[in-house]
Short mmCIF file of C-alpha atoms in Angstrom, two decimals:
data_model
loop_
_atom_site.label_atom_id
_atom_site.label_comp_id
_atom_site.label_asym_id
_atom_site.label_seq_id
_atom_site.Cartn_x
_atom_site.Cartn_y
_atom_site.Cartn_z
CA MET A 1 -18.35 33.02 -10.77
CA ASN A 2 -15.08 35.39 -10.63
CA ILE A 3 -12.28 33.85 -8.51
CA PRO A 4 -9.25 36.25 -7.45
CA TYR A 5 -7.71 32.93 -7.31
CA TYR A 6 -5.43 30.97 -10.20
CA PHE A 7 -5.79 27.58 -9.14
CA ASP A 8 -6.81 24.82 -7.26
CA LEU A 9 -4.49 21.52 -6.67
CA HIS A 10 -6.57 19.13 -3.70
CA THR A 11 -9.42 17.97 -5.75
CA HIS A 12 -10.55 14.47 -6.91
CA SER A 13 -12.15 12.52 -9.78
CA LEU A 14 -13.79 9.86 -9.72
CA ALA A 15 -10.86 7.38 -9.59
CA SER A 16 -10.66 8.34 -6.14
CA GLY A 17 -14.24 6.35 -5.04
CA HIS A 18 -16.17 8.34 -2.21
CA GLY A 19 -18.78 7.59 -4.57
CA THR A 20 -17.72 10.87 -6.79
CA ALA A 21 -18.58 10.35 -10.68
CA SER A 22 -16.83 13.20 -12.18
CA THR A 23 -13.87 12.64 -14.72
CA ILE A 24 -11.07 14.51 -14.81
CA SER A 25 -12.81 16.21 -18.58
CA ASP A 26 -15.65 16.94 -15.97
CA MET A 27 -13.60 18.71 -13.61
CA ALA A 28 -11.16 20.62 -16.26
CA LYS A 29 -14.51 22.07 -17.91
CA THR A 30 -15.85 23.10 -14.69
CA ALA A 31 -12.55 24.94 -13.05
CA ALA A 32 -12.12 26.79 -16.67
CA ALA A 33 -15.37 27.82 -16.58
CA ARG A 34 -15.02 28.99 -13.17
CA GLY A 35 -12.27 31.51 -13.99
CA LEU A 36 -9.17 28.98 -12.90
CA SER A 37 -6.38 28.85 -14.51
CA ALA A 38 -4.76 25.43 -13.67
CA LEU A 39 -6.51 22.82 -11.91
CA GLY A 40 -4.34 19.98 -10.49
CA VAL A 41 -5.82 16.49 -9.88
CA SER A 42 -4.90 15.07 -6.80
CA ASP A 43 -6.71 11.35 -6.38
CA HIS A 44 -6.05 9.22 -3.35
CA ALA A 45 -3.18 6.85 -3.20
CA PRO A 46 -3.85 2.91 -3.35
CA GLY A 47 -3.95 2.89 0.82
CA THR A 48 -7.40 4.76 0.51
CA LEU A 49 -9.76 2.14 0.55
CA GLY A 50 -11.83 2.04 -3.38
CA SER A 51 -9.22 4.63 -4.84
CA ALA A 52 -7.10 4.71 -7.65
CA THR A 53 -4.77 1.99 -8.51
CA GLU A 54 -1.00 2.14 -8.84
CA SER A 55 -2.03 1.57 -12.61
CA TYR A 56 -4.07 4.94 -13.13
CA PHE A 57 -1.27 6.95 -11.52
CA ARG A 58 1.48 5.56 -14.18
CA SER A 59 -1.01 6.56 -16.92
CA LEU A 60 -1.26 9.65 -15.50
CA ALA A 61 2.15 10.64 -17.37
CA LEU A 62 0.40 10.07 -20.82
CA ALA A 63 -2.79 12.55 -19.89
CA PRO A 64 -3.02 16.00 -21.50
CA ARG A 65 -1.91 19.10 -20.10
CA ARG A 66 -4.08 21.50 -21.01
CA ARG A 67 -8.09 21.00 -21.68
CA PHE A 68 -10.18 23.72 -22.53
CA GLY A 69 -7.83 26.30 -21.93
CA LEU A 70 -7.18 25.05 -18.77
CA GLN A 71 -3.27 24.10 -17.77
CA LEU A 72 -3.52 20.85 -15.84
CA LEU A 73 -1.01 19.04 -12.98
CA TYR A 74 -1.22 15.28 -12.22
CA GLY A 75 -0.74 14.81 -8.42
CA VAL A 76 -1.92 12.18 -5.69
CA GLU A 77 -3.40 12.28 -2.06
CA LEU A 78 -0.64 10.28 -0.02
CA ASP A 79 -1.60 8.74 3.19
CA ILE A 80 1.00 8.62 5.82
CA LEU A 81 1.06 5.49 7.41
CA ASP A 82 3.24 5.89 10.30
CA VAL A 83 5.51 8.00 12.46
CA ASN A 84 8.21 7.63 10.44
CA GLY A 85 6.30 9.40 7.48
CA ARG A 86 5.90 5.85 5.62
CA LEU A 87 3.81 6.96 2.33
CA ASP A 88 1.52 4.68 0.36
CA LEU A 89 2.78 4.62 -2.94
CA SER A 90 6.36 4.10 -4.65
CA ASP A 91 9.13 6.63 -5.56
CA GLU A 92 8.44 5.11 -8.72
CA ILE A 93 5.57 5.99 -9.60
CA LEU A 94 5.67 9.37 -7.85
CA SER A 95 8.57 10.91 -9.85
CA SER A 96 6.10 10.69 -12.41
CA LEU A 97 3.87 12.92 -10.95
CA ASP A 98 3.76 16.71 -10.70
CA TYR A 99 3.46 16.66 -6.92
CA ALA A 100 2.06 14.89 -3.86
CA ILE A 101 -0.11 15.86 -0.57
CA ALA A 102 0.79 13.88 2.33
CA SER A 103 -2.14 13.38 4.85
CA MET A 104 -3.43 11.56 7.54
CA HIS A 105 -6.88 9.69 7.59
CA PRO A 106 -8.00 7.52 10.41
CA ALA A 107 -8.53 4.27 8.11
CA ASN A 108 -4.37 4.64 7.93
CA PHE A 109 -3.07 6.23 10.71
CA THR A 110 -4.42 5.53 13.79
CA PRO A 111 -4.53 9.07 15.82
CA ARG A 112 -1.33 9.59 18.46
CA SER A 113 0.10 12.24 20.54
CA LYS A 114 0.89 15.64 19.46
CA ALA A 115 4.65 14.61 19.06
CA GLU A 116 4.30 11.50 17.51
CA ASN A 117 1.63 13.21 14.97
CA THR A 118 4.05 16.08 14.66
CA GLU A 119 6.75 13.27 13.89
CA ALA A 120 4.87 11.44 11.24
CA CYS A 121 3.81 14.79 9.49
CA ILE A 122 7.84 15.99 9.47
CA HIS A 123 8.95 12.62 8.30
CA ALA A 124 6.42 12.35 5.60
CA MET A 125 7.59 16.46 4.05
CA LYS A 126 10.80 15.73 4.27
CA HIS A 127 10.52 13.43 0.86
CA PRO A 128 11.17 15.21 -2.30
CA LYS A 129 7.81 15.07 -4.31
CA VAL A 130 5.77 16.39 -1.42
CA ARG A 131 4.85 19.55 -1.58
CA ILE A 132 1.62 20.14 0.39
CA LEU A 133 0.70 18.99 3.69
CA GLY A 134 -2.89 18.38 3.82
CA HIS A 135 -5.51 19.06 6.21
CA CYS A 136 -3.33 19.82 8.95
CA ASP A 137 -6.52 21.08 10.91
CA ASP A 138 -8.19 17.73 12.27
CA SER A 139 -8.64 17.77 15.67
CA ARG A 140 -8.24 14.29 15.64
CA TYR A 141 -4.32 14.90 15.27
CA PRO A 142 -3.07 17.68 17.17
CA VAL A 143 0.32 18.86 16.32
CA ASP A 144 2.99 21.08 17.34
CA TYR A 145 1.95 24.15 14.40
CA PRO A 146 5.32 26.12 15.59
CA ALA A 147 7.29 22.81 14.08
CA ILE A 148 5.06 22.03 11.35
CA VAL A 149 5.89 25.61 10.31
CA GLN A 150 9.31 25.37 11.00
CA ALA A 151 9.70 21.97 8.81
CA ALA A 152 7.80 23.86 6.03
CA LEU A 153 10.03 26.43 5.97
CA GLU A 154 13.02 24.22 5.98
CA TYR A 155 11.70 21.92 3.55
CA GLN A 156 9.62 23.73 1.16
CA VAL A 157 6.47 22.53 1.62
CA PHE A 158 3.18 24.28 2.17
CA PRO A 159 0.71 23.75 4.62
CA GLU A 160 -2.86 23.34 3.47
CA ILE A 161 -5.95 25.64 4.13
CA ASN A 162 -8.40 22.94 3.54
CA ASN A 163 -12.14 24.78 2.34
CA ALA A 164 -14.13 21.42 3.06
CA SER A 165 -12.63 21.79 6.42
CA LEU A 166 -13.91 24.74 7.06
CA ALA A 167 -17.52 23.78 5.69
CA PRO A 168 -20.36 23.33 8.16
CA ASP A 169 -20.86 19.81 7.67
CA GLY A 170 -16.57 19.73 7.47
CA CYS A 171 -15.58 15.93 9.67
CA ARG A 172 -12.25 17.37 11.23
CA GLY A 173 -13.63 18.82 14.46
CA GLU A 174 -12.34 22.42 15.52
CA ALA A 175 -10.74 22.48 12.37
CA GLU A 176 -11.23 26.72 12.41
CA GLU A 177 -9.70 26.91 15.44
CA ASN A 178 -6.49 25.27 14.66
CA ILE A 179 -6.51 26.57 10.94
CA MET A 180 -6.41 29.88 13.05
CA LYS A 181 -3.33 29.03 15.03
CA LEU A 182 -1.39 27.54 11.98
CA LEU A 183 -2.29 31.01 9.86
CA THR A 184 -0.86 32.98 13.12
CA TYR A 185 2.24 31.18 13.32
CA CYS A 186 2.84 30.85 9.43
CA ALA A 187 2.23 34.93 9.25
CA ALA A 188 4.79 35.25 12.02
CA ALA A 189 7.31 33.15 10.50
CA GLY A 190 6.50 34.35 6.88
CA CYS A 191 5.56 30.56 5.71
CA PRO A 192 3.31 30.66 2.43
CA VAL A 193 0.09 28.65 2.59
CA LEU A 194 -2.04 27.00 -0.09
CA LEU A 195 -5.70 27.28 -0.52
CA SER A 196 -7.79 24.26 -1.27
CA SER A 197 -11.22 23.51 -2.08
CA ASP A 198 -10.54 19.10 -1.48
CA SER A 199 -13.50 18.87 -3.99
CA HIS A 200 -14.86 15.46 -4.76
CA GLY A 201 -16.07 16.24 -7.83
CA THR A 202 -16.45 19.40 -9.60
CA GLU A 203 -19.15 20.76 -7.08
CA HIS A 204 -16.92 22.63 -5.00
CA LEU A 205 -13.93 23.42 -7.48
CA GLY A 206 -11.98 26.81 -6.89
CA ASP A 207 -13.97 27.52 -3.78
CA PHE A 208 -12.42 28.38 -1.08
CA SER A 209 -14.94 30.95 0.48
CA TYR A 210 -14.69 29.88 3.87
CA ALA A 211 -11.11 29.91 3.86
CA GLU A 212 -11.16 33.28 2.42
CA ALA A 213 -13.53 34.73 5.21
CA LEU A 214 -11.36 33.26 7.75
CA LEU A 215 -7.81 34.87 5.79
CA ALA A 216 -9.87 38.41 6.20
CA ARG A 217 -10.73 38.18 9.80
CA LEU A 218 -7.00 37.61 11.13
CA HIS A 219 -6.22 40.18 8.04
CA PHE A 220 -3.53 37.43 6.68
CA PRO A 221 -0.56 38.76 4.83
CA GLN A 222 -1.99 38.49 0.71
CA GLU A 223 1.57 37.79 -0.46
CA LEU A 224 1.76 34.87 1.63
CA ILE A 225 -1.03 32.96 -0.12
CA LEU A 226 0.28 30.92 -2.87
CA ASN A 227 -2.75 31.13 -5.14
CA ARG A 228 -2.74 34.51 -6.05
CA SER A 229 -0.07 34.16 -8.59
CA MET A 230 0.32 32.21 -11.11
CA ASP A 231 4.16 32.45 -10.51
CA HIS A 232 3.78 29.87 -7.96
CA LEU A 233 2.33 27.20 -10.04
CA ALA A 234 6.02 26.43 -10.47
CA PHE A 235 6.40 24.81 -6.83
CA PHE A 236 4.48 21.99 -8.35
CA LYS A 237 5.19 21.49 -11.66
CA HIS A 238 7.66 18.26 -12.61
#
């Protein structure tokens, strides 16, 4: 598999639950075999039922930084818990991780109005460890995309283009239409984006095929796709 992208940072191991059985070692081996140069493991934070514990995230400070010739980063997918952008992992633990993704999930944040959803995202983006805004394409959570892009530029947080959202079996409603809107505003403002597989286990690691097809249709500027250069990995490293 010849992937023209260097890294995938939104991935989940067995620590995230959801029936995923892959270890970090399994994922690193698969990612290396698929041609990636770096892999970020971002398991769900404790607010997600059946997910990783605080002790798991503490232990990542001791985890290997290279496996199978691959550079490894350790992050977390946080839940946005309220309109004030409260997150479900302490600052103490977050400080030891490379990066955090802030996302909305129905189990932890009941969908609100567009204004409230946008306010919650922007507050979460202000946290210094949050580097990625996760799947802000979810039709259940309408947001003000111009305001999101402006905040992304201000706080150096990168909107995610989530390949799983675009898959035929995706669970986020009219994600393609929402991502097209987001990409249009990002292109106009010069806001970089991050392609993510959101792979739970090894199956979809490094797979950005649906996202790539959409980017091509929109003639989205290649220089705004962070995965295209290893230099951009520095934005996400502790």
